[in-house]
Amino acid sequence: MEFLKLANRRYATKVYSSQKVVSAETMEELKEILRLSPSSINSQPWHFTFVTNPQVKEDLAAHSYMNGDSIKKVSVLVVFSVTKDIEKFEQENIDVLPASWKDFYVTMVKAHGDGAVRSWMENQVYLSLGYFLSACMALGLDATPMEGIDRHAYADILPLDGQDVLFAVAVGYADPSDAFHPDNMAKSRFAATRIITHI
Ligand SMILES: Cc1cc2nc3c(=O)[nH]c(=O)nc-3n(C[C@H](O)[C@H](O)[C@H](O)COP(=O)(O)O)c2cc1C
């Protein structure tokens, strides 16, 4: 199906089918897709944790506000994290880059302080979110990006080394009875005239 048609069909799923699960093969494909995510100067300041273990999903669901029920039912929950230690990130991810890319980091990002570095790193992880949601759509999977999670509780539950949790994405197959399903609810977006300028 062409991209625009898929974009009209994809939606932030609220109710998942607990019958239909993501196959092991598709899960491996999703991991490889995430590994191939683009990032500024190929900095890759991220870690992706795939959670399928029912007990761990249950534990995370208890710290996921309105998303708890979806997480319990869905096949896979992918937790997106950003590297915590800037010094370590610079040694392992930046120092290995070509000199001109390193220069970009030093002059355009690092020169503005740790806050700017941190926000730039998080931007890269959010970019992988957009890319991942489109990939799920192309693979015929339903997905829900979730900022409505307790990041600190997640970090305590998951075996994350030197990473800060940012958000999660539930991936599975929607239950067609979901009130938010595109067959049940029209897509709501601002008009193109409001948000797009073509000069
Ligand atoms: C970064 C981000 C965080 C979101 N967090 C949640 C969430 O915690 N729970 C939820 O049900 N939807 C969440 N959403 C889904 C948005 O509410 C949804 O994408 C938006 O309303 C547009 O609807 P649509 O994606 O169904 O077209 C999030 C979306 C994004 C991009």
XYZ file of N, CA, C and O and ligand atoms in Angstrom:
827
model
N 0.857 -1.199 0.000
C 0.000 0.000 0.000
C 0.888 1.242 0.000
O 1.940 1.237 0.610
N 0.444 2.297 -0.694
C 1.297 3.481 -0.718
C 1.278 4.199 0.635
O 0.318 4.059 1.418
N 2.352 4.981 0.876
C 2.593 5.568 2.196
C 1.408 6.392 2.707
O 1.004 6.266 3.869
N 0.846 7.244 1.848
C -0.236 8.130 2.290
C -1.473 7.347 2.745
O -2.122 7.708 3.735
N -1.742 6.269 2.034
C -2.900 5.437 2.425
C -2.646 4.824 3.808
O -3.534 4.789 4.659
N -1.408 4.345 3.983
C -1.053 3.751 5.282
C -1.125 4.799 6.390
O -1.601 4.528 7.491
N -0.664 6.029 6.078
C -0.654 7.102 7.083
C -2.068 7.443 7.546
O -2.283 7.821 8.699
N -3.028 7.298 6.651
C -4.422 7.555 7.022
C -5.008 6.439 7.872
O -5.993 6.642 8.577
N -4.409 5.267 7.800
C -4.914 4.107 8.544
C -4.222 3.937 9.902
O -4.805 3.414 10.827
N -2.919 4.340 9.994
C -2.212 4.099 11.256
C -2.776 5.004 12.341
O -3.256 6.092 12.070
N -2.731 4.538 13.556
C -3.235 5.350 14.669
C -2.636 4.845 15.973
O -2.142 3.710 16.049
N -2.682 5.710 16.979
C -2.157 5.331 18.291
C -3.163 4.386 18.948
O -4.155 4.821 19.538
N -2.907 3.117 18.817
C -3.841 2.070 19.248
C -4.038 2.079 20.764
O -3.071 2.229 21.518
N -5.278 1.947 21.179
C -5.573 1.919 22.623
C -5.944 0.506 23.090
O -5.738 0.173 24.249
N -6.548 -0.297 22.178
C -6.961 -1.651 22.582
C -6.306 -2.669 21.649
O -6.487 -2.609 20.424
N -5.530 -3.557 22.242
C -4.830 -4.583 21.456
C -5.517 -5.931 21.573
O -6.140 -6.241 22.589
N -5.353 -6.731 20.519
C -5.826 -8.103 20.563
C -4.811 -8.907 21.374
O -3.606 -8.791 21.144
N -5.301 -9.696 22.323
C -4.346 -10.518 23.076
C -4.166 -11.868 22.383
O -3.349 -12.685 22.787
N -4.941 -12.105 21.305
C -4.857 -13.375 20.569
C -3.714 -13.355 19.556
O -2.984 -14.320 19.408
N -3.567 -12.200 18.870
C -2.627 -12.125 17.753
C -1.286 -11.582 18.244
O -1.232 -10.461 18.755
N -0.237 -12.383 18.098
C 1.063 -11.924 18.611
C 2.049 -11.631 17.478
O 1.945 -12.194 16.387
N 2.995 -10.772 17.756
C 4.046 -10.447 16.783
C 4.987 -11.650 16.707
O 5.446 -12.151 17.738
N 5.248 -12.129 15.483
C 6.074 -13.333 15.350
C 7.528 -13.029 15.720
O 7.970 -11.871 15.671
N 8.266 -14.088 16.062
C 9.680 -13.933 16.428
C 10.457 -13.331 15.261
O 11.344 -12.485 15.450
N 10.084 -13.728 14.047
C 10.770 -13.233 12.842
C 10.548 -11.713 12.684
O 11.493 -10.957 12.423
N 9.303 -11.291 12.863
C 8.994 -9.854 12.751
C 9.707 -9.066 13.840
O 10.200 -7.960 13.619
N 9.799 -9.662 15.023
C 10.473 -8.986 16.142
C 11.948 -8.748 15.803
O 12.503 -7.694 16.077
N 12.571 -9.760 15.187
C 13.982 -9.603 14.786
C 14.108 -8.512 13.726
O 15.077 -7.743 13.727
N 13.125 -8.443 12.836
C 13.126 -7.402 11.800
C 13.028 -6.010 12.453
O 13.742 -5.080 12.060
N 12.174 -5.899 13.458
C 12.017 -4.616 14.155
C 13.317 -4.191 14.838
O 13.691 -3.014 14.844
N 14.025 -5.172 15.402
C 15.305 -4.861 16.074
C 16.310 -4.326 15.067
O 17.008 -3.338 15.318
N 16.361 -4.981 13.897
C 17.312 -4.557 12.870
C 16.928 -3.183 12.304
O 17.791 -2.344 12.045
N 15.631 -2.936 12.173
C 15.156 -1.626 11.706
C 15.599 -0.535 12.690
O 16.094 0.514 12.291
N 15.456 -0.804 13.975
C 15.872 0.197 14.971
C 17.379 0.412 14.944
O 17.859 1.535 15.087
N 18.113 -0.678 14.755
C 19.578 -0.548 14.687
C 19.982 0.358 13.528
O 20.998 1.054 13.584
N 19.170 0.359 12.475
C 19.485 1.152 11.281
C 18.925 2.589 11.348
O 19.040 3.337 10.380
N 18.342 2.980 12.476
C 17.780 4.335 12.598
C 18.838 5.383 12.280
O 19.977 5.257 12.704
N 18.441 6.440 11.571
C 19.393 7.531 11.330
C 19.523 8.420 12.575
O 18.594 8.501 13.378
N 20.678 9.078 12.710
C 20.858 10.071 13.787
C 21.892 11.081 13.330
O 22.724 10.779 12.475
N 21.832 12.267 13.894
C 22.777 13.330 13.517
C 24.205 12.821 13.719
O 24.522 12.233 14.767
N 25.055 13.054 12.748
C 26.442 12.561 12.658
C 26.581 11.079 13.072
O 27.633 10.649 13.543
N 25.522 10.333 12.886
C 25.509 8.892 13.226
C 25.878 8.657 14.695
O 26.558 7.683 15.028
N 25.373 9.535 15.575
C 25.798 9.512 16.981
C 25.169 8.380 17.805
O 25.741 7.966 18.816
N 24.010 7.901 17.409
C 23.368 6.715 18.004
C 23.383 6.686 19.545
O 23.823 5.712 20.142
N 22.841 7.740 20.193
C 22.939 7.806 21.661
C 21.824 7.052 22.378
O 21.193 7.578 23.290
N 21.565 5.814 21.985
C 20.330 5.157 22.420
C 20.506 3.706 22.818
O 21.523 3.071 22.561
N 19.433 3.204 23.441
C 19.314 1.764 23.689
C 17.834 1.419 23.580
O 16.985 2.198 23.993
N 17.553 0.249 23.008
C 16.166 -0.189 22.807
C 15.964 -1.511 23.547
O 16.687 -2.474 23.294
N 15.003 -1.546 24.459
C 14.755 -2.762 25.237
C 13.424 -3.368 24.801
O 12.368 -2.723 24.928
N 13.478 -4.587 24.285
C 12.261 -5.296 23.861
C 11.748 -6.124 25.034
O 12.475 -6.987 25.545
N 10.525 -5.850 25.442
C 9.954 -6.583 26.579
C 8.787 -7.441 26.096
O 7.787 -6.908 25.595
N 8.937 -8.766 26.240
C 7.834 -9.678 25.921
C 7.476 -10.527 27.150
O 6.408 -11.125 27.184
N 8.369 -10.570 28.108
C 8.139 -11.360 29.319
C 6.872 -10.853 30.034
O 6.798 -9.675 30.410
N 5.847 -11.733 30.203
C 4.563 -11.273 30.764
C 4.696 -10.629 32.147
O 4.020 -9.644 32.424
N 5.567 -11.188 32.990
C 5.705 -10.620 34.342
C 6.326 -9.218 34.290
O 5.869 -8.294 34.978
N 7.329 -9.060 33.428
C 7.977 -7.733 33.327
C 6.994 -6.722 32.724
O 6.899 -5.583 33.170
N 6.219 -7.186 31.734
C 5.206 -6.291 31.139
C 4.193 -5.860 32.209
O 3.797 -4.707 32.284
N 3.798 -6.831 33.036
C 2.848 -6.552 34.126
C 3.445 -5.527 35.097
O 2.773 -4.572 35.503
N 4.718 -5.703 35.439
C 5.382 -4.779 36.368
C 5.440 -3.370 35.768
O 5.198 -2.376 36.456
N 5.762 -3.297 34.478
C 5.844 -1.982 33.823
C 4.451 -1.358 33.701
O 4.281 -0.153 33.897
N 3.452 -2.200 33.405
C 2.071 -1.711 33.250
C 1.601 -0.986 34.510
O 0.871 0.001 34.436
N 2.058 -1.467 35.653
C 1.648 -0.865 36.930
C 2.210 0.551 37.097
O 1.801 1.281 37.995
N 3.174 0.919 36.244
C 3.785 2.266 36.319
C 3.573 3.013 35.005
O 4.471 3.714 34.536
N 2.404 2.792 34.379
C 2.189 3.344 33.040
C 0.866 4.103 32.906
O 0.342 4.246 31.796
N 0.359 4.625 34.034
C -0.837 5.461 34.015
C -1.939 4.841 33.141
O -2.233 3.663 33.291
N -2.463 5.646 32.176
C -3.585 5.197 31.343
C -3.163 4.116 30.348
O -4.008 3.522 29.678
N -1.860 3.871 30.215
C -1.391 2.894 29.228
C -1.306 1.468 29.775
O -0.976 0.534 29.034
N -1.578 1.310 31.065
C -1.377 0.014 31.723
C -2.088 -1.150 31.043
O -1.478 -2.192 30.784
N -3.368 -0.963 30.708
C -4.134 -2.072 30.134
C -3.583 -2.477 28.766
O -3.498 -3.670 28.453
N -3.216 -1.487 27.954
C -2.654 -1.806 26.628
C -1.363 -2.609 26.789
O -1.126 -3.573 26.067
N -0.539 -2.203 27.727
C 0.763 -2.865 27.898
C 0.586 -4.322 28.330
O 1.292 -5.210 27.869
N -0.395 -4.557 29.195
C -0.637 -5.935 29.651
C -1.040 -6.825 28.484
O -0.660 -7.983 28.408
N -1.813 -6.277 27.545
C -2.369 -7.078 26.447
C -1.449 -7.194 25.236
O -1.497 -8.181 24.507
N -0.645 -6.157 25.012
C 0.096 -6.089 23.755
C 1.217 -7.140 23.709
O 1.698 -7.592 24.745
N 1.618 -7.468 22.485
C 2.638 -8.481 22.265
C 4.019 -8.053 22.757
O 4.702 -8.774 23.469
N 4.421 -6.856 22.349
C 5.780 -6.374 22.643
C 5.726 -4.931 23.126
O 4.980 -4.122 22.564
N 6.554 -4.622 24.120
C 6.735 -3.228 24.512
C 8.211 -2.899 24.288
O 9.091 -3.594 24.812
N 8.456 -1.865 23.486
C 9.842 -1.471 23.244
C 10.108 -0.194 24.045
O 9.377 0.793 23.895
N 11.112 -0.239 24.902
C 11.442 0.921 25.731
C 12.666 1.615 25.139
O 13.690 0.984 24.888
N 12.517 2.915 24.886
C 13.568 3.713 24.248
C 14.314 4.508 25.328
O 13.680 5.239 26.093
N 15.639 4.394 25.355
C 16.423 5.121 26.349
C 17.545 5.895 25.692
O 17.969 5.580 24.572
N 18.032 6.897 26.436
C 19.137 7.734 25.956
C 20.339 7.527 26.886
O 20.166 7.352 28.088
N 21.520 7.567 26.308
C 22.748 7.399 27.099
C 22.859 8.522 28.131
O 22.649 9.691 27.811
N 23.160 8.123 29.387
C 23.148 9.069 30.495
C 24.453 9.874 30.597
O 24.437 11.084 30.730
N 25.565 9.179 30.508
C 26.863 9.781 30.803
C 27.444 10.439 29.534
O 27.871 9.751 28.606
N 27.478 11.767 29.539
C 27.915 12.499 28.344
C 29.382 12.212 28.022
O 29.766 12.026 26.858
N 30.203 12.127 29.066
C 31.644 11.874 28.845
C 31.863 10.521 28.158
O 32.633 10.398 27.201
N 31.146 9.518 28.662
C 31.250 8.166 28.089
C 30.744 8.171 26.638
O 31.331 7.560 25.746
N 29.638 8.894 26.421
C 29.059 9.015 25.075
C 30.089 9.626 24.121
O 30.263 9.160 22.988
N 30.776 10.662 24.592
C 31.765 11.328 23.724
C 32.914 10.376 23.387
O 33.377 10.323 22.247
N 33.342 9.607 24.396
C 34.456 8.662 24.155
C 34.049 7.542 23.197
O 34.787 7.205 22.275
N 32.869 6.996 23.421
C 32.472 5.789 22.675
C 31.773 6.065 21.346
O 31.849 5.270 20.423
N 31.052 7.203 21.270
C 30.240 7.458 20.063
C 30.763 8.608 19.213
O 30.550 8.609 18.009
N 31.419 9.582 19.844
C 31.855 10.771 19.093
C 33.327 10.658 18.670
O 33.670 10.937 17.522
N 34.170 10.191 19.575
C 35.609 10.134 19.260
C 35.926 9.194 18.095
O 36.990 9.305 17.491
N 35.018 8.283 17.782
C 35.255 7.313 16.701
C 34.835 7.876 15.327
O 35.029 7.227 14.297
N 34.281 9.084 15.323
C 33.741 9.646 14.078
C 34.816 10.392 13.276
O 35.828 10.814 13.841
N 34.584 10.611 11.984
C 35.508 11.418 11.188
C 35.655 12.821 11.802
O 34.700 13.325 12.424
N 36.829 13.442 11.629
C 37.143 14.722 12.294
C 36.096 15.806 12.032
O 35.717 16.544 12.948
N 35.595 15.900 10.793
C 34.658 16.989 10.494
C 33.320 16.791 11.221
O 32.663 17.752 11.590
N 32.944 15.546 11.443
C 31.700 15.255 12.171
C 31.885 15.594 13.656
O 30.999 16.107 14.315
N 33.092 15.262 14.148
C 33.427 15.576 15.543
C 33.412 17.093 15.745
O 32.905 17.589 16.744
N 33.940 17.804 14.752
C 33.954 19.271 14.811
C 32.531 19.816 14.887
O 32.256 20.773 15.605
N 31.640 19.223 14.115
C 30.233 19.648 14.154
C 29.712 19.516 15.582
O 29.098 20.440 16.129
N 29.975 18.376 16.197
C 29.485 18.133 17.561
C 30.064 19.173 18.530
O 29.330 19.769 19.326
N 31.367 19.411 18.424
C 32.038 20.306 19.368
C 31.535 21.747 19.208
O 31.220 22.414 20.204
N 31.423 22.207 17.966
C 31.079 23.621 17.763
C 29.570 23.895 17.790
O 29.137 24.925 18.272
N 28.796 22.961 17.269
C 27.355 23.221 17.150
C 26.535 22.698 18.334
O 25.408 23.133 18.542
N 27.085 21.741 19.058
C 26.297 21.147 20.147
C 26.980 21.378 21.500
O 26.470 22.089 22.359
N 28.177 20.832 21.650
C 28.865 20.871 22.955
C 29.135 22.298 23.429
O 29.086 22.586 24.635
N 29.397 23.201 22.480
C 29.702 24.603 22.829
C 28.555 25.249 23.607
O 28.756 26.231 24.312
N 27.361 24.705 23.513
C 26.191 25.297 24.177
C 25.897 24.674 25.549
O 24.867 24.969 26.151
N 26.787 23.804 26.003
C 26.645 23.275 27.366
C 25.948 21.917 27.437
O 25.379 21.432 26.450
N 26.013 21.329 28.648
C 25.481 19.973 28.857
C 23.979 19.876 28.565
O 23.500 18.853 28.067
N 23.236 20.955 28.891
C 21.788 20.945 28.649
C 21.497 20.777 27.162
O 20.609 20.011 26.766
N 22.288 21.493 26.342
C 22.099 21.414 24.883
C 22.504 20.032 24.364
O 21.833 19.473 23.480
N 23.561 19.472 24.934
C 24.006 18.135 24.514
C 22.915 17.113 24.832
O 22.512 16.315 23.989
N 22.411 17.212 26.054
C 21.380 16.261 26.494
C 20.143 16.356 25.594
O 19.612 15.349 25.137
N 19.728 17.593 25.313
C 18.520 17.751 24.502
C 18.769 17.265 23.063
O 17.902 16.618 22.456
N 19.944 17.509 22.534
C 20.304 17.017 21.188
C 20.310 15.487 21.164
O 19.803 14.867 20.218
N 20.839 14.875 22.228
C 20.850 13.404 22.289
C 19.417 12.852 22.313
O 19.080 11.897 21.615
N 18.581 13.496 23.134
C 17.187 13.028 23.224
C 16.469 13.201 21.882
O 15.646 12.361 21.501
N 16.807 14.299 21.166
C 16.185 14.501 19.840
C 16.466 13.314 18.920
O 15.610 12.911 18.128
N 17.658 12.774 19.033
C 18.017 11.647 18.152
C 17.127 10.432 18.460
O 16.699 9.704 17.573
N 16.867 10.228 19.756
C 16.042 9.073 20.144
C 14.600 9.286 19.659
O 13.953 8.359 19.164
N 14.122 10.526 19.758
C 12.772 10.820 19.267
C 12.679 10.644 17.752
O 11.649 10.217 17.227
N 13.789 10.955 17.063
C 13.796 10.732 15.617
C 13.609 9.234 15.331
O 12.855 8.854 14.429
N 14.262 8.400 16.137
C 14.114 6.948 15.918
C 12.676 6.506 16.183
O 12.210 5.519 15.609
N 11.967 7.262 17.034
C 10.551 6.940 17.286
C 9.723 7.122 16.016
O 8.944 6.242 15.637
N 9.906 8.273 15.350
C 9.130 8.540 14.130
C 9.398 7.493 13.069
O 8.479 6.969 12.421
N 10.683 7.192 12.939
C 11.122 6.193 11.965
C 10.508 4.819 12.294
O 9.993 4.114 11.427
N 10.523 4.480 13.571
C 10.002 3.186 14.023
C 8.492 3.077 13.800
O 7.985 2.036 13.374
N 7.762 4.163 14.078
C 6.306 4.130 13.886
C 5.965 3.901 12.416
O 5.034 3.157 12.088
N 6.733 4.536 11.529
C 6.493 4.331 10.089
C 6.831 2.894 9.693
O 6.141 2.297 8.861
N 7.895 2.364 10.291
C 8.287 0.983 9.977
C 7.187 0.011 10.418
O 6.823 -0.912 9.677
N 6.654 0.227 11.616
C 5.576 -0.649 12.112
C 4.405 -0.609 11.135
O 3.839 -1.643 10.761
N 4.068 0.608 10.720
C 2.963 0.813 9.775
C 3.220 0.023 8.489
O 2.339 -0.684 7.992
N 4.433 0.104 7.971
C 4.771 -0.574 6.711
C 4.720 -2.096 6.869
O 4.450 -2.811 5.905
N 4.976 -2.578 8.095
C 4.957 -4.029 8.339
C 3.562 -4.537 8.702
O 3.394 -5.713 9.039
N 2.576 -3.626 8.682
C 1.201 -4.048 8.999
C 0.964 -4.230 10.482
O 0.027 -4.915 10.903
N 1.820 -3.605 11.302
C 1.667 -3.712 12.756
C 1.001 -2.453 13.298
O 1.152 -1.372 12.723
N 0.312 -2.593 14.402
C -0.236 -1.430 15.095
C 0.721 -1.059 16.227
O 1.415 -1.931 16.775
N 0.739 0.236 16.557
C 1.703 0.688 17.572
C 1.152 1.878 18.345
O 0.280 2.601 17.847
N 1.693 2.063 19.556
C 1.318 3.215 20.384
C 2.574 3.818 21.005
O 3.226 3.165 21.824
N 2.911 5.060 20.625
C 4.005 5.719 21.345
C 3.478 6.104 22.714
O 2.331 6.520 22.831
N 4.314 5.959 23.759
C 3.831 6.227 25.120
C 4.831 7.038 25.933
O 5.856 6.519 26.372
N 4.479 8.313 26.133
C 5.256 9.113 27.094
C 4.627 8.998 28.475
O 5.243 9.396 29.454
N 3.407 8.478 28.493
C 2.688 8.329 29.756
C 3.174 7.120 30.537
O 2.417 6.164 30.755
N 4.442 7.185 30.910
C 5.035 6.108 31.716
C 5.894 6.767 32.800
O 6.340 7.902 32.618
N 6.098 6.048 33.903
C 6.977 6.563 34.958
C 8.406 6.124 34.629
O 8.793 4.972 34.857
N 9.162 7.047 34.070
C 10.513 6.722 33.575
C 11.419 6.151 34.664
O 12.245 5.288 34.411
N 11.261 6.690 35.875
C 12.155 6.247 36.957
C 11.810 4.834 37.398
O 12.699 4.014 37.635
N 10.493 4.552 37.472
C 10.079 3.186 37.836
C 10.546 2.206 36.755
O 11.021 1.106 37.062
N 10.417 2.603 35.497
C 10.874 1.749 34.396
C 12.369 1.448 34.546
O 12.814 0.307 34.369
N 13.143 2.499 34.857
C 14.604 2.329 34.983
C 14.930 1.376 36.125
O 15.913 0.627 36.049
N 14.105 1.373 37.179
C 14.348 0.456 38.309
C 14.018 -0.983 37.931
O 14.648 -1.920 38.401
N 13.025 -1.167 37.062
C 12.566 -2.521 36.717
C 13.473 -3.159 35.652
O 13.778 -4.351 35.711
N 13.914 -2.350 34.694
C 14.653 -2.901 33.549
C 16.160 -2.961 33.808
O 16.693 -2.123 34.536
N 16.826 -3.918 33.170
C 18.280 -4.023 33.362
C 19.019 -3.028 32.457
O 19.670 -3.410 31.488
N 18.902 -1.735 32.776
C 19.505 -0.700 31.922
C 20.796 -0.212 32.556
O 20.807 0.180 33.715
N 21.852 -0.218 31.760
C 23.139 0.210 32.284
C 23.503 1.573 31.675
O 23.743 1.664 30.471
N 23.496 2.627 32.483
C 23.908 3.945 31.995
C 22.951 4.573 31.002
O 23.370 5.338 30.137
N 21.661 4.243 31.123
C 20.659 4.794 30.201
C 19.529 5.447 30.991
O 19.166 4.955 32.061
N 18.969 6.524 30.449
C 17.756 7.129 31.009
C 16.585 6.762 30.113
O 16.656 6.963 28.884
N 15.512 6.263 30.709
C 14.324 5.908 29.924
C 13.633 7.185 29.447
O 13.483 8.146 30.210
N 13.206 7.211 28.178
C 12.493 8.372 27.641
C 11.010 8.081 27.397
O 10.141 8.845 27.789
N 10.735 6.990 26.698
C 9.342 6.652 26.362
C 9.304 5.191 25.929
O 10.365 4.538 25.834
N 8.100 4.687 25.677
C 7.960 3.297 25.231
C 7.051 3.253 24.009
O 6.300 4.204 23.745
N 7.118 2.163 23.267
C 6.187 1.952 22.147
C 5.618 0.536 22.257
O 6.374 -0.444 22.292
N 4.299 0.463 22.352
C 3.627 -0.837 22.327
C 3.478 -1.244 20.865
O 3.160 -0.404 20.018
N 3.736 -2.527 20.564
C 3.613 -3.010 19.181
C 2.832 -4.316 19.168
O 3.158 -5.255 19.913
N 1.805 -4.366 18.326
C 1.009 -5.594 18.234
C -0.046 -5.449 17.158
O 0.198 -4.806 16.125
N -1.202 -6.024 17.423
C -2.308 -5.959 16.463
C -3.531 -5.408 17.189
O -3.902 -5.906 18.265
N -4.131 -4.379 16.590
C -5.275 -3.719 17.226
C -6.481 -4.637 17.277
O -6.702 -5.460 16.379
N -7.281 -4.451 18.317
C -8.604 -5.066 18.373
C -9.526 -4.119 17.597
O -9.611 -2.932 17.942
N -10.212 -4.613 16.532
C -11.044 -3.707 15.705
C -12.147 -2.997 16.481
O -12.704 -2.015 15.998
N -12.439 -3.477 17.706
C -13.476 -2.801 18.510
C -12.937 -1.522 19.154
O -13.711 -0.757 19.749
N -11.633 -1.280 19.054
C -11.015 -0.084 19.635
C -11.734 1.180 19.123
O -11.819 1.401 17.904
N -12.242 1.990 20.030
C -12.989 3.197 19.637
C -12.129 4.165 18.822
O -12.654 4.986 18.077
N -10.806 4.078 18.987
C -9.894 4.974 18.258
C -9.508 4.419 16.886
O -8.806 5.066 16.128
N -9.911 3.198 16.582
C -9.585 2.568 15.290
C -10.109 3.458 14.161
O -11.216 4.013 14.276
N -9.355 3.606 13.059
C -9.803 4.509 11.980
C -11.157 4.147 11.393
O -11.835 5.009 10.820
N -11.604 2.895 11.556
C -12.953 2.543 11.087
C -14.019 3.116 12.025
O -15.194 3.208 11.656
N -13.611 3.461 13.252
C -14.577 3.929 14.248
C -14.454 5.421 14.552
O -15.348 6.004 15.150
N -13.316 6.016 14.191
C -13.097 7.431 14.512
C -12.286 8.098 13.399
O -11.241 7.570 13.004
N -12.780 9.253 12.932
C -12.061 9.953 11.851
C -10.763 10.548 12.387
O -10.680 10.913 13.560
N -9.759 10.632 11.538
C -8.491 11.232 11.942
C -8.661 12.718 12.186
O -9.351 13.403 11.436
N -8.025 13.216 13.235
C -8.151 14.636 13.558
C -6.791 15.322 13.388
O -5.833 14.986 14.082
N -6.729 16.253 12.437
C -5.490 17.002 12.217
C -5.846 18.421 11.799
O -6.914 18.665 11.232
N -4.936 19.381 12.059
C -5.134 20.754 11.567
C -5.125 20.737 10.044
O -4.477 19.879 9.424
N -5.798 21.748 9.451
C -5.830 21.876 7.990
C -4.425 22.210 7.480
O -3.644 22.886 8.168
N -4.116 21.748 6.272
C -2.810 22.008 5.665
C -2.526 23.509 5.586
O -1.392 23.946 5.775
N -3.570 24.309 5.331
C -3.372 25.770 5.209
C -2.835 26.369 6.506
O -2.185 27.407 6.491
N -3.097 25.739 7.614
C -2.638 26.262 8.903
C -1.184 25.886 9.203
O -0.453 26.648 9.810
N -0.768 24.717 8.750
C 0.539 24.221 9.200
C 1.586 24.086 8.088
O 2.732 23.762 8.370
N 1.194 24.334 6.831
C 2.153 24.173 5.736
C 2.202 25.449 4.902
O 1.156 25.996 4.543
N 3.428 25.918 4.630
C 3.618 27.059 3.732
C 4.440 26.586 2.540
O 5.428 25.869 2.726
N 4.010 26.935 1.367
C 4.761 26.585 0.141
C 5.033 27.887 -0.606
O 4.110 28.521 -1.082
N 6.309 28.280 -0.645
C 6.660 29.575 -1.278
C 7.265 29.333 -2.646
O 8.143 28.477 -2.789
C 5.809 11.280 21.775
C 4.415 10.776 21.874
C 3.905 10.345 23.082
C 2.616 9.817 23.170
N 2.174 9.272 24.362
C 0.993 8.613 24.382
C 0.599 7.866 25.531
O 1.274 7.830 26.557
N -0.575 7.162 25.457
C -1.367 7.163 24.335
O -2.401 6.492 24.330
N -1.018 7.869 23.239
C 0.141 8.576 23.232
N 0.519 9.249 22.091
C -0.361 9.221 20.905
C -0.897 10.597 20.498
O -1.870 11.025 21.416
C -1.442 10.461 19.071
O -0.376 10.145 18.214
C -2.136 11.729 18.591
O -3.268 12.004 19.356
C -2.540 11.610 17.117
O -3.390 10.499 16.932
P -3.046 9.272 15.973
O -1.587 8.920 16.201
O -3.952 8.174 16.417
O -3.290 9.706 14.576
C 1.795 9.799 22.018
C 2.310 10.271 20.793
C 3.589 10.729 20.713
C 4.129 11.148 19.366
